[in-house]
Amino acid sequence: MRRRGFRIPAFRAFAAGQPTRSARHALRCALWAALALLACGHAYAQRTPALPLHCADLAGVVIPPAVIGLPTGGALVQTATMIPATATGNQNGDYCRITGVIRPQTAGTPDIRFELNLPSRWNGRALQFGGGGYNGVVVTGTGPVPFSPDRAPLARGYATFGDDSGHIGDSSEASFGLLDEAVTNFGYAHLKKAHDTALALILRGYGRAPQYMYFAGGSTGGREGYTVIQRYPDDYDGVIANAPALNFSGVRLLGVEVGQDEYRVPGGFVPPHLLERVYARVLAACDALDGVADGLVSDVEACRAKEPEIIGSLRCSLQDPVNTQNCLTPPQLATLEKLRDGLRLPYPLAWNVETYHGYNVFQGTRFTSGLGLAHSPQRLPQLEFIANGYLFAQGDAYVKYFVTHDPTFDSSNFDVEHPGRYQQRLVTLSTTIGAMNPDIARYLSHGGKLITLQGLADEVISPNQTIAYYNSLIARYGEPRVDSFMRLYMVPGYQHGNGVFIPSVDLLGALDDWVARGVAPETLVMTDLTEASNGRTRPLCRYPGFARYVGKGNVNRASSFVCATSSLTSP
């Protein structure tokens, strides 16, 4: 097993202009050790102890700005407490819980609050957790990786850490968008600042750097995972980035347009019972295309071929324009088709991105969830996620606070395609908050690995946007090279945290096997956590594969399925 250390061959490789992966790691550790020595005044000659060194003594430690790779006012450890394995509710064993703040440069900008956990039985690895929504809450790092059925990483010996991205509020609170440094922190800077602060403290606690540094997150945390690959490729050995909000500006602007179709266009609102009718009609047409009627639309491409037929069966008859209770009128169809078609801009955002790929509206996505479309036929004075719809409410907040800096601005009148004086602001924001840069050459040369999982029925982050970015990597680097570092898994029936199939699979174990032992993940087995079908298993197939029933055997067991691909062309 590879170990990091201060080996002369590493420096020889750099001097010769041939920085191998191990050389990069060795030099990185040497530099960090030197910085940490200066910052903490501690000798690191001894080997890793059984427990973090002097946990309580870490309280009050100051990390100078020079140790952090982006401009800050330095960091301060506020508390350092040893949590015993016997503590009530603790399932993570003995660990040192460290909390602190990273100071901003601009007056009035909130601190970045962070938490770091140093287990007494350290496995030599560190894991940074991503956040969700607009963040605003400290990610403690004491829980499991999303979709993982096993113990939390901390209980498995990982040093774990997370932060709040530099502001306080729940995941829907966007008012921090009025503060430029807070926006930069949310977009990318908090990731580097928290990473460097945590690494300095890990060095102080254990006397050596982690052998492997990982990142794991979903949604906003998924975007953050791709962000660290694109911006800080030498800092990470492996990343789990699920349902990533890669095109953050795109999804917000699409939400604005969908809201306009629902609330500005007469008759554009689609009530919940009609959304359920769309879903039921899709299941009737597409559920059995994978060989079994199990409530899952697995062969999305074959279902897409049936879309004209599905829409035709839902469209209101011209001969009976009055009876519209169980059919879709032209304005209602236009709303759903906007969701399906996505965003098309006449100007480019960062990295020449002009589109946000639409959703699988007619391929099994259920928009009646709490994160779906509006559930109230009137626009309320204050937008609410359930009443007005998640996409519209989030888009409205984005326009108010991030784009126009006017909390009273009415986004229903915002011209997304012709934003006038706000166009440059949109471009700037898409650079700051977004992970659409296809240039990941440094992460590839560094040997980093990436696993992404997402639901094909995701109603918040379009699975087709994730697939499109994946395909752009293949177009840029070729399929063999992308296969050498990335795995993309798409889950039928899974939405954005809910759905008719909620997968449970040990992605962290798969990532660690790939990074540390060179065992690349292929088909995995996932267990369904949905209450109605809890315990059934399916193969988790690499995209573009999906699970097809073999025609015999228990339909609730993965062994009765094989990974297949549709004969139809991807979107």
PDB file of N, CA and C in Angstrom, residues 425-505:
ATOM      1  N   ARG A 425     -23.899  39.950 -15.245  1.00  0.00           N
ATOM      2  CA  ARG A 425     -23.989  39.415 -13.893  1.00  0.00           C
ATOM      3  C   ARG A 425     -24.291  37.922 -13.918  1.00  0.00           C
ATOM      4  N   LEU A 426     -25.163  37.499 -14.808  1.00  0.00           N
ATOM      5  CA  LEU A 426     -25.470  36.077 -14.945  1.00  0.00           C
ATOM      6  C   LEU A 426     -24.241  35.290 -15.367  1.00  0.00           C
ATOM      7  N   VAL A 427     -23.466  35.840 -16.278  1.00  0.00           N
ATOM      8  CA  VAL A 427     -22.248  35.161 -16.731  1.00  0.00           C
ATOM      9  C   VAL A 427     -21.255  35.050 -15.580  1.00  0.00           C
ATOM     10  N   THR A 428     -21.086  36.135 -14.847  1.00  0.00           N
ATOM     11  CA  THR A 428     -20.149  36.123 -13.717  1.00  0.00           C
ATOM     12  C   THR A 428     -20.574  35.112 -12.661  1.00  0.00           C
ATOM     13  N   LEU A 429     -21.862  35.093 -12.359  1.00  0.00           N
ATOM     14  CA  LEU A 429     -22.358  34.141 -11.360  1.00  0.00           C
ATOM     15  C   LEU A 429     -22.160  32.700 -11.813  1.00  0.00           C
ATOM     16  N   SER A 430     -22.363  32.441 -13.103  1.00  0.00           N
ATOM     17  CA  SER A 430     -22.206  31.073 -13.591  1.00  0.00           C
ATOM     18  C   SER A 430     -20.756  30.615 -13.523  1.00  0.00           C
ATOM     19  N   THR A 431     -19.831  31.551 -13.513  1.00  0.00           N
ATOM     20  CA  THR A 431     -18.417  31.209 -13.313  1.00  0.00           C
ATOM     21  C   THR A 431     -18.143  30.896 -11.849  1.00  0.00           C
ATOM     22  N   THR A 432     -18.732  31.703 -10.962  1.00  0.00           N
ATOM     23  CA  THR A 432     -18.495  31.558  -9.528  1.00  0.00           C
ATOM     24  C   THR A 432     -19.215  30.345  -8.944  1.00  0.00           C
ATOM     25  N   ILE A 433     -20.483  30.168  -9.345  1.00  0.00           N
ATOM     26  CA  ILE A 433     -21.297  29.065  -8.810  1.00  0.00           C
ATOM     27  C   ILE A 433     -21.646  28.140  -9.966  1.00  0.00           C
ATOM     28  N   GLY A 434     -20.834  27.194 -10.218  1.00  0.00           N
ATOM     29  CA  GLY A 434     -21.072  26.272 -11.316  1.00  0.00           C
ATOM     30  C   GLY A 434     -19.862  25.383 -11.519  1.00  0.00           C
ATOM     31  N   ALA A 435     -20.104  24.231 -12.111  1.00  0.00           N
ATOM     32  CA  ALA A 435     -19.024  23.265 -12.310  1.00  0.00           C
ATOM     33  C   ALA A 435     -19.140  22.643 -13.691  1.00  0.00           C
ATOM     34  N   MET A 436     -19.260  23.504 -14.708  1.00  0.00           N
ATOM     35  CA  MET A 436     -19.429  23.044 -16.083  1.00  0.00           C
ATOM     36  C   MET A 436     -18.130  23.045 -16.882  1.00  0.00           C
ATOM     37  N   ASN A 437     -17.034  23.378 -16.244  1.00  0.00           N
ATOM     38  CA  ASN A 437     -15.750  23.393 -16.943  1.00  0.00           C
ATOM     39  C   ASN A 437     -15.364  21.961 -17.337  1.00  0.00           C
ATOM     40  N   PRO A 438     -15.218  21.676 -18.631  1.00  0.00           N
ATOM     41  CA  PRO A 438     -14.880  20.303 -19.035  1.00  0.00           C
ATOM     42  C   PRO A 438     -13.383  19.995 -18.941  1.00  0.00           C
ATOM     43  N   ASP A 439     -12.579  20.995 -18.617  1.00  0.00           N
ATOM     44  CA  ASP A 439     -11.129  20.783 -18.541  1.00  0.00           C
ATOM     45  C   ASP A 439     -10.770  20.239 -17.162  1.00  0.00           C
ATOM     46  N   ILE A 440     -10.624  18.927 -17.083  1.00  0.00           N
ATOM     47  CA  ILE A 440     -10.240  18.278 -15.827  1.00  0.00           C
ATOM     48  C   ILE A 440      -8.946  17.494 -16.018  1.00  0.00           C
ATOM     49  N   ALA A 441      -8.098  17.990 -16.916  1.00  0.00           N
ATOM     50  CA  ALA A 441      -6.873  17.274 -17.274  1.00  0.00           C
ATOM     51  C   ALA A 441      -5.981  17.051 -16.062  1.00  0.00           C
ATOM     52  N   ARG A 442      -5.916  18.040 -15.159  1.00  0.00           N
ATOM     53  CA  ARG A 442      -5.028  17.893 -14.001  1.00  0.00           C
ATOM     54  C   ARG A 442      -5.530  16.794 -13.066  1.00  0.00           C
ATOM     55  N   TYR A 443      -6.833  16.692 -12.914  1.00  0.00           N
ATOM     56  CA  TYR A 443      -7.362  15.630 -12.068  1.00  0.00           C
ATOM     57  C   TYR A 443      -7.096  14.264 -12.690  1.00  0.00           C
ATOM     58  N   LEU A 444      -7.193  14.187 -14.003  1.00  0.00           N
ATOM     59  CA  LEU A 444      -6.892  12.938 -14.700  1.00  0.00           C
ATOM     60  C   LEU A 444      -5.429  12.563 -14.535  1.00  0.00           C
ATOM     61  N   SER A 445      -4.531  13.517 -14.742  1.00  0.00           N
ATOM     62  CA  SER A 445      -3.104  13.220 -14.640  1.00  0.00           C
ATOM     63  C   SER A 445      -2.703  12.921 -13.199  1.00  0.00           C
ATOM     64  N   HIS A 446      -3.438  13.493 -12.279  1.00  0.00           N
ATOM     65  CA  HIS A 446      -3.201  13.235 -10.862  1.00  0.00           C
ATOM     66  C   HIS A 446      -3.646  11.831 -10.466  1.00  0.00           C
ATOM     67  N   GLY A 447      -4.497  11.212 -11.274  1.00  0.00           N
ATOM     68  CA  GLY A 447      -4.966   9.862 -10.966  1.00  0.00           C
ATOM     69  C   GLY A 447      -6.219   9.826 -10.121  1.00  0.00           C
ATOM     70  N   GLY A 448      -6.931  10.956  -9.995  1.00  0.00           N
ATOM     71  CA  GLY A 448      -8.136  11.008  -9.185  1.00  0.00           C
ATOM     72  C   GLY A 448      -9.273  10.194  -9.773  1.00  0.00           C
ATOM     73  N   LYS A 449     -10.179   9.756  -8.918  1.00  0.00           N
ATOM     74  CA  LYS A 449     -11.339   8.952  -9.326  1.00  0.00           C
ATOM     75  C   LYS A 449     -12.631   9.689  -8.986  1.00  0.00           C
ATOM     76  N   LEU A 450     -13.708   9.326  -9.682  1.00  0.00           N
ATOM     77  CA  LEU A 450     -15.000   9.997  -9.520  1.00  0.00           C
ATOM     78  C   LEU A 450     -16.133   8.994  -9.681  1.00  0.00           C
ATOM     79  N   ILE A 451     -17.074   9.018  -8.738  1.00  0.00           N
ATOM     80  CA  ILE A 451     -18.302   8.228  -8.845  1.00  0.00           C
ATOM     81  C   ILE A 451     -19.484   9.174  -8.726  1.00  0.00           C
ATOM     82  N   THR A 452     -20.422   9.072  -9.666  1.00  0.00           N
ATOM     83  CA  THR A 452     -21.646   9.873  -9.623  1.00  0.00           C
ATOM     84  C   THR A 452     -22.854   8.954  -9.732  1.00  0.00           C
ATOM     85  N   LEU A 453     -23.816   9.160  -8.845  1.00  0.00           N
ATOM     86  CA  LEU A 453     -25.081   8.435  -8.853  1.00  0.00           C
ATOM     87  C   LEU A 453     -26.210   9.463  -8.917  1.00  0.00           C
ATOM     88  N   GLN A 454     -27.224   9.180  -9.706  1.00  0.00           N
ATOM     89  CA  GLN A 454     -28.372  10.086  -9.786  1.00  0.00           C
ATOM     90  C   GLN A 454     -29.606   9.322 -10.220  1.00  0.00           C
ATOM     91  N   GLY A 455     -30.761   9.837  -9.818  1.00  0.00           N
ATOM     92  CA  GLY A 455     -32.023   9.238 -10.222  1.00  0.00           C
ATOM     93  C   GLY A 455     -32.435   9.680 -11.607  1.00  0.00           C
ATOM     94  N   LEU A 456     -32.910   8.749 -12.398  1.00  0.00           N
ATOM     95  CA  LEU A 456     -33.461   9.087 -13.708  1.00  0.00           C
ATOM     96  C   LEU A 456     -34.763   9.856 -13.579  1.00  0.00           C
ATOM     97  N   ALA A 457     -35.394   9.796 -12.401  1.00  0.00           N
ATOM     98  CA  ALA A 457     -36.642  10.511 -12.163  1.00  0.00           C
ATOM     99  C   ALA A 457     -36.427  11.754 -11.303  1.00  0.00           C
ATOM    100  N   ASP A 458     -35.200  12.249 -11.231  1.00  0.00           N
ATOM    101  CA  ASP A 458     -34.895  13.431 -10.418  1.00  0.00           C
ATOM    102  C   ASP A 458     -35.710  14.626 -10.914  1.00  0.00           C
ATOM    103  N   GLU A 459     -36.437  15.267  -9.996  1.00  0.00           N
ATOM    104  CA  GLU A 459     -37.271  16.405 -10.351  1.00  0.00           C
ATOM    105  C   GLU A 459     -36.641  17.740  -9.997  1.00  0.00           C
ATOM    106  N   VAL A 460     -35.441  17.741  -9.411  1.00  0.00           N
ATOM    107  CA  VAL A 460     -34.747  18.977  -9.024  1.00  0.00           C
ATOM    108  C   VAL A 460     -33.534  19.224  -9.911  1.00  0.00           C
ATOM    109  N   ILE A 461     -32.643  18.264  -9.984  1.00  0.00           N
ATOM    110  CA  ILE A 461     -31.467  18.346 -10.850  1.00  0.00           C
ATOM    111  C   ILE A 461     -31.696  17.401 -12.025  1.00  0.00           C
ATOM    112  N   SER A 462     -31.755  17.957 -13.219  1.00  0.00           N
ATOM    113  CA  SER A 462     -32.086  17.118 -14.369  1.00  0.00           C
ATOM    114  C   SER A 462     -31.020  16.049 -14.601  1.00  0.00           C
ATOM    115  N   PRO A 463     -31.429  14.783 -14.667  1.00  0.00           N
ATOM    116  CA  PRO A 463     -30.451  13.729 -14.972  1.00  0.00           C
ATOM    117  C   PRO A 463     -29.851  13.908 -16.361  1.00  0.00           C
ATOM    118  N   ASN A 464     -30.587  14.536 -17.258  1.00  0.00           N
ATOM    119  CA  ASN A 464     -30.079  14.720 -18.618  1.00  0.00           C
ATOM    120  C   ASN A 464     -28.963  15.758 -18.682  1.00  0.00           C
ATOM    121  N   GLN A 465     -28.937  16.695 -17.716  1.00  0.00           N
ATOM    122  CA  GLN A 465     -27.808  17.630 -17.631  1.00  0.00           C
ATOM    123  C   GLN A 465     -26.558  16.903 -17.181  1.00  0.00           C
ATOM    124  N   THR A 466     -26.700  16.005 -16.217  1.00  0.00           N
ATOM    125  CA  THR A 466     -25.555  15.221 -15.748  1.00  0.00           C
ATOM    126  C   THR A 466     -25.023  14.325 -16.861  1.00  0.00           C
ATOM    127  N   ILE A 467     -25.940  13.682 -17.577  1.00  0.00           N
ATOM    128  CA  ILE A 467     -25.543  12.815 -18.689  1.00  0.00           C
ATOM    129  C   ILE A 467     -24.837  13.628 -19.774  1.00  0.00           C
ATOM    130  N   ALA A 468     -25.347  14.834 -20.048  1.00  0.00           N
ATOM    131  CA  ALA A 468     -24.743  15.668 -21.081  1.00  0.00           C
ATOM    132  C   ALA A 468     -23.315  16.055 -20.717  1.00  0.00           C
ATOM    133  N   TYR A 469     -23.064  16.366 -19.449  1.00  0.00           N
ATOM    134  CA  TYR A 469     -21.692  16.700 -19.037  1.00  0.00           C
ATOM    135  C   TYR A 469     -20.789  15.481 -19.162  1.00  0.00           C
ATOM    136  N   TYR A 470     -21.301  14.331 -18.751  1.00  0.00           N
ATOM    137  CA  TYR A 470     -20.544  13.079 -18.901  1.00  0.00           C
ATOM    138  C   TYR A 470     -20.185  12.839 -20.364  1.00  0.00           C
ATOM    139  N   ASN A 471     -21.161  13.043 -21.250  1.00  0.00           N
ATOM    140  CA  ASN A 471     -20.888  12.857 -22.678  1.00  0.00           C
ATOM    141  C   ASN A 471     -19.888  13.877 -23.207  1.00  0.00           C
ATOM    142  N   SER A 472     -19.893  15.080 -22.629  1.00  0.00           N
ATOM    143  CA  SER A 472     -18.907  16.078 -23.055  1.00  0.00           C
ATOM    144  C   SER A 472     -17.497  15.671 -22.661  1.00  0.00           C
ATOM    145  N   LEU A 473     -17.364  14.982 -21.531  1.00  0.00           N
ATOM    146  CA  LEU A 473     -16.045  14.471 -21.144  1.00  0.00           C
ATOM    147  C   LEU A 473     -15.585  13.389 -22.107  1.00  0.00           C
ATOM    148  N   ILE A 474     -16.504  12.521 -22.515  1.00  0.00           N
ATOM    149  CA  ILE A 474     -16.149  11.472 -23.473  1.00  0.00           C
ATOM    150  C   ILE A 474     -15.739  12.097 -24.802  1.00  0.00           C
ATOM    151  N   ALA A 475     -16.459  13.133 -25.238  1.00  0.00           N
ATOM    152  CA  ALA A 475     -16.111  13.796 -26.497  1.00  0.00           C
ATOM    153  C   ALA A 475     -14.742  14.456 -26.406  1.00  0.00           C
ATOM    154  N   ARG A 476     -14.368  14.924 -25.242  1.00  0.00           N
ATOM    155  CA  ARG A 476     -13.103  15.637 -25.065  1.00  0.00           C
ATOM    156  C   ARG A 476     -11.920  14.692 -24.865  1.00  0.00           C
ATOM    157  N   TYR A 477     -12.124  13.631 -24.055  1.00  0.00           N
ATOM    158  CA  TYR A 477     -11.006  12.781 -23.653  1.00  0.00           C
ATOM    159  C   TYR A 477     -11.049  11.377 -24.234  1.00  0.00           C
ATOM    160  N   GLY A 478     -12.191  10.972 -24.768  1.00  0.00           N
ATOM    161  CA  GLY A 478     -12.353   9.619 -25.267  1.00  0.00           C
ATOM    162  C   GLY A 478     -12.882   8.700 -24.180  1.00  0.00           C
ATOM    163  N   GLU A 479     -13.671   7.724 -24.595  1.00  0.00           N
ATOM    164  CA  GLU A 479     -14.315   6.842 -23.622  1.00  0.00           C
ATOM    165  C   GLU A 479     -13.328   6.041 -22.781  1.00  0.00           C
ATOM    166  N   PRO A 480     -12.239   5.501 -23.346  1.00  0.00           N
ATOM    167  CA  PRO A 480     -11.313   4.736 -22.502  1.00  0.00           C
ATOM    168  C   PRO A 480     -10.729   5.558 -21.361  1.00  0.00           C
ATOM    169  N   ARG A 481     -10.378   6.813 -21.644  1.00  0.00           N
ATOM    170  CA  ARG A 481      -9.783   7.625 -20.586  1.00  0.00           C
ATOM    171  C   ARG A 481     -10.812   7.997 -19.529  1.00  0.00           C
ATOM    172  N   VAL A 482     -12.040   8.314 -19.946  1.00  0.00           N
ATOM    173  CA  VAL A 482     -13.085   8.618 -18.977  1.00  0.00           C
ATOM    174  C   VAL A 482     -13.384   7.385 -18.129  1.00  0.00           C
ATOM    175  N   ASP A 483     -13.415   6.208 -18.750  1.00  0.00           N
ATOM    176  CA  ASP A 483     -13.638   4.964 -18.001  1.00  0.00           C
ATOM    177  C   ASP A 483     -12.551   4.721 -16.964  1.00  0.00           C
ATOM    178  N   SER A 484     -11.376   5.259 -17.204  1.00  0.00           N
ATOM    179  CA  SER A 484     -10.266   5.028 -16.279  1.00  0.00           C
ATOM    180  C   SER A 484     -10.404   5.814 -14.980  1.00  0.00           C
ATOM    181  N   PHE A 485     -11.304   6.820 -14.971  1.00  0.00           N
ATOM    182  CA  PHE A 485     -11.403   7.612 -13.745  1.00  0.00           C
ATOM    183  C   PHE A 485     -12.842   7.853 -13.279  1.00  0.00           C
ATOM    184  N   MET A 486     -13.859   7.552 -14.095  1.00  0.00           N
ATOM    185  CA  MET A 486     -15.227   7.927 -13.733  1.00  0.00           C
ATOM    186  C   MET A 486     -16.202   6.772 -13.871  1.00  0.00           C
ATOM    187  N   ARG A 487     -17.157   6.738 -12.942  1.00  0.00           N
ATOM    188  CA  ARG A 487     -18.293   5.838 -13.042  1.00  0.00           C
ATOM    189  C   ARG A 487     -19.566   6.659 -12.867  1.00  0.00           C
ATOM    190  N   LEU A 488     -20.510   6.480 -13.805  1.00  0.00           N
ATOM    191  CA  LEU A 488     -21.807   7.137 -13.745  1.00  0.00           C
ATOM    192  C   LEU A 488     -22.884   6.074 -13.608  1.00  0.00           C
ATOM    193  N   TYR A 489     -23.682   6.189 -12.551  1.00  0.00           N
ATOM    194  CA  TYR A 489     -24.771   5.252 -12.288  1.00  0.00           C
ATOM    195  C   TYR A 489     -26.090   6.032 -12.228  1.00  0.00           C
ATOM    196  N   MET A 490     -27.068   5.611 -13.051  1.00  0.00           N
ATOM    197  CA  MET A 490     -28.382   6.251 -13.065  1.00  0.00           C
ATOM    198  C   MET A 490     -29.416   5.271 -12.516  1.00  0.00           C
ATOM    199  N   VAL A 491     -30.246   5.737 -11.578  1.00  0.00           N
ATOM    200  CA  VAL A 491     -31.166   4.859 -10.852  1.00  0.00           C
ATOM    201  C   VAL A 491     -32.601   5.100 -11.297  1.00  0.00           C
ATOM    202  N   PRO A 492     -33.264   4.119 -11.903  1.00  0.00           N
ATOM    203  CA  PRO A 492     -34.679   4.264 -12.275  1.00  0.00           C
ATOM    204  C   PRO A 492     -35.553   4.472 -11.037  1.00  0.00           C
ATOM    205  N   GLY A 493     -36.543   5.343 -11.168  1.00  0.00           N
ATOM    206  CA  GLY A 493     -37.496   5.547 -10.088  1.00  0.00           C
ATOM    207  C   GLY A 493     -37.016   6.411  -8.952  1.00  0.00           C
ATOM    208  N   TYR A 494     -35.753   6.792  -8.961  1.00  0.00           N
ATOM    209  CA  TYR A 494     -35.224   7.612  -7.865  1.00  0.00           C
ATOM    210  C   TYR A 494     -35.313   9.081  -8.232  1.00  0.00           C
ATOM    211  N   GLN A 495     -35.838   9.866  -7.312  1.00  0.00           N
ATOM    212  CA  GLN A 495     -35.998  11.296  -7.527  1.00  0.00           C
ATOM    213  C   GLN A 495     -34.888  12.047  -6.783  1.00  0.00           C
ATOM    214  N   HIS A 496     -35.206  13.122  -6.109  1.00  0.00           N
ATOM    215  CA  HIS A 496     -34.184  13.907  -5.415  1.00  0.00           C
ATOM    216  C   HIS A 496     -34.321  13.678  -3.912  1.00  0.00           C
ATOM    217  N   GLY A 497     -33.951  12.469  -3.481  1.00  0.00           N
ATOM    218  CA  GLY A 497     -34.079  12.104  -2.077  1.00  0.00           C
ATOM    219  C   GLY A 497     -35.298  11.273  -1.780  1.00  0.00           C
ATOM    220  N   ASN A 498     -36.155  11.082  -2.772  1.00  0.00           N
ATOM    221  CA  ASN A 498     -37.347  10.243  -2.572  1.00  0.00           C
ATOM    222  C   ASN A 498     -37.585   9.454  -3.851  1.00  0.00           C
ATOM    223  N   GLY A 499     -38.775   8.889  -3.986  1.00  0.00           N
ATOM    224  CA  GLY A 499     -39.085   8.136  -5.191  1.00  0.00           C
ATOM    225  C   GLY A 499     -39.605   6.752  -4.895  1.00  0.00           C
ATOM    226  N   VAL A 500     -39.853   5.985  -5.950  1.00  0.00           N
ATOM    227  CA  VAL A 500     -40.347   4.615  -5.779  1.00  0.00           C
ATOM    228  C   VAL A 500     -39.197   3.624  -5.650  1.00  0.00           C
ATOM    229  N   PHE A 501     -37.978   4.106  -5.788  1.00  0.00           N
ATOM    230  CA  PHE A 501     -36.802   3.291  -5.475  1.00  0.00           C
ATOM    231  C   PHE A 501     -35.758   4.239  -4.886  1.00  0.00           C
ATOM    232  N   ILE A 502     -35.424   4.023  -3.621  1.00  0.00           N
ATOM    233  CA  ILE A 502     -34.393   4.821  -2.953  1.00  0.00           C
ATOM    234  C   ILE A 502     -33.182   3.928  -2.742  1.00  0.00           C
ATOM    235  N   PRO A 503     -32.087   4.171  -3.451  1.00  0.00           N
ATOM    236  CA  PRO A 503     -30.971   3.224  -3.446  1.00  0.00           C
ATOM    237  C   PRO A 503     -30.105   3.317  -2.202  1.00  0.00           C
ATOM    238  N   SER A 504     -29.623   2.191  -1.790  1.00  0.00           N
ATOM    239  CA  SER A 504     -28.635   2.082  -0.727  1.00  0.00           C
ATOM    240  C   SER A 504     -27.493   1.220  -1.249  1.00  0.00           C
ATOM    241  N   VAL A 505     -26.295   1.823  -1.315  1.00  0.00           N
ATOM    242  CA  VAL A 505     -25.134   1.123  -1.860  1.00  0.00           C
ATOM    243  C   VAL A 505     -23.880   1.773  -1.291  1.00  0.00           C
TER     244      VAL A 505
END
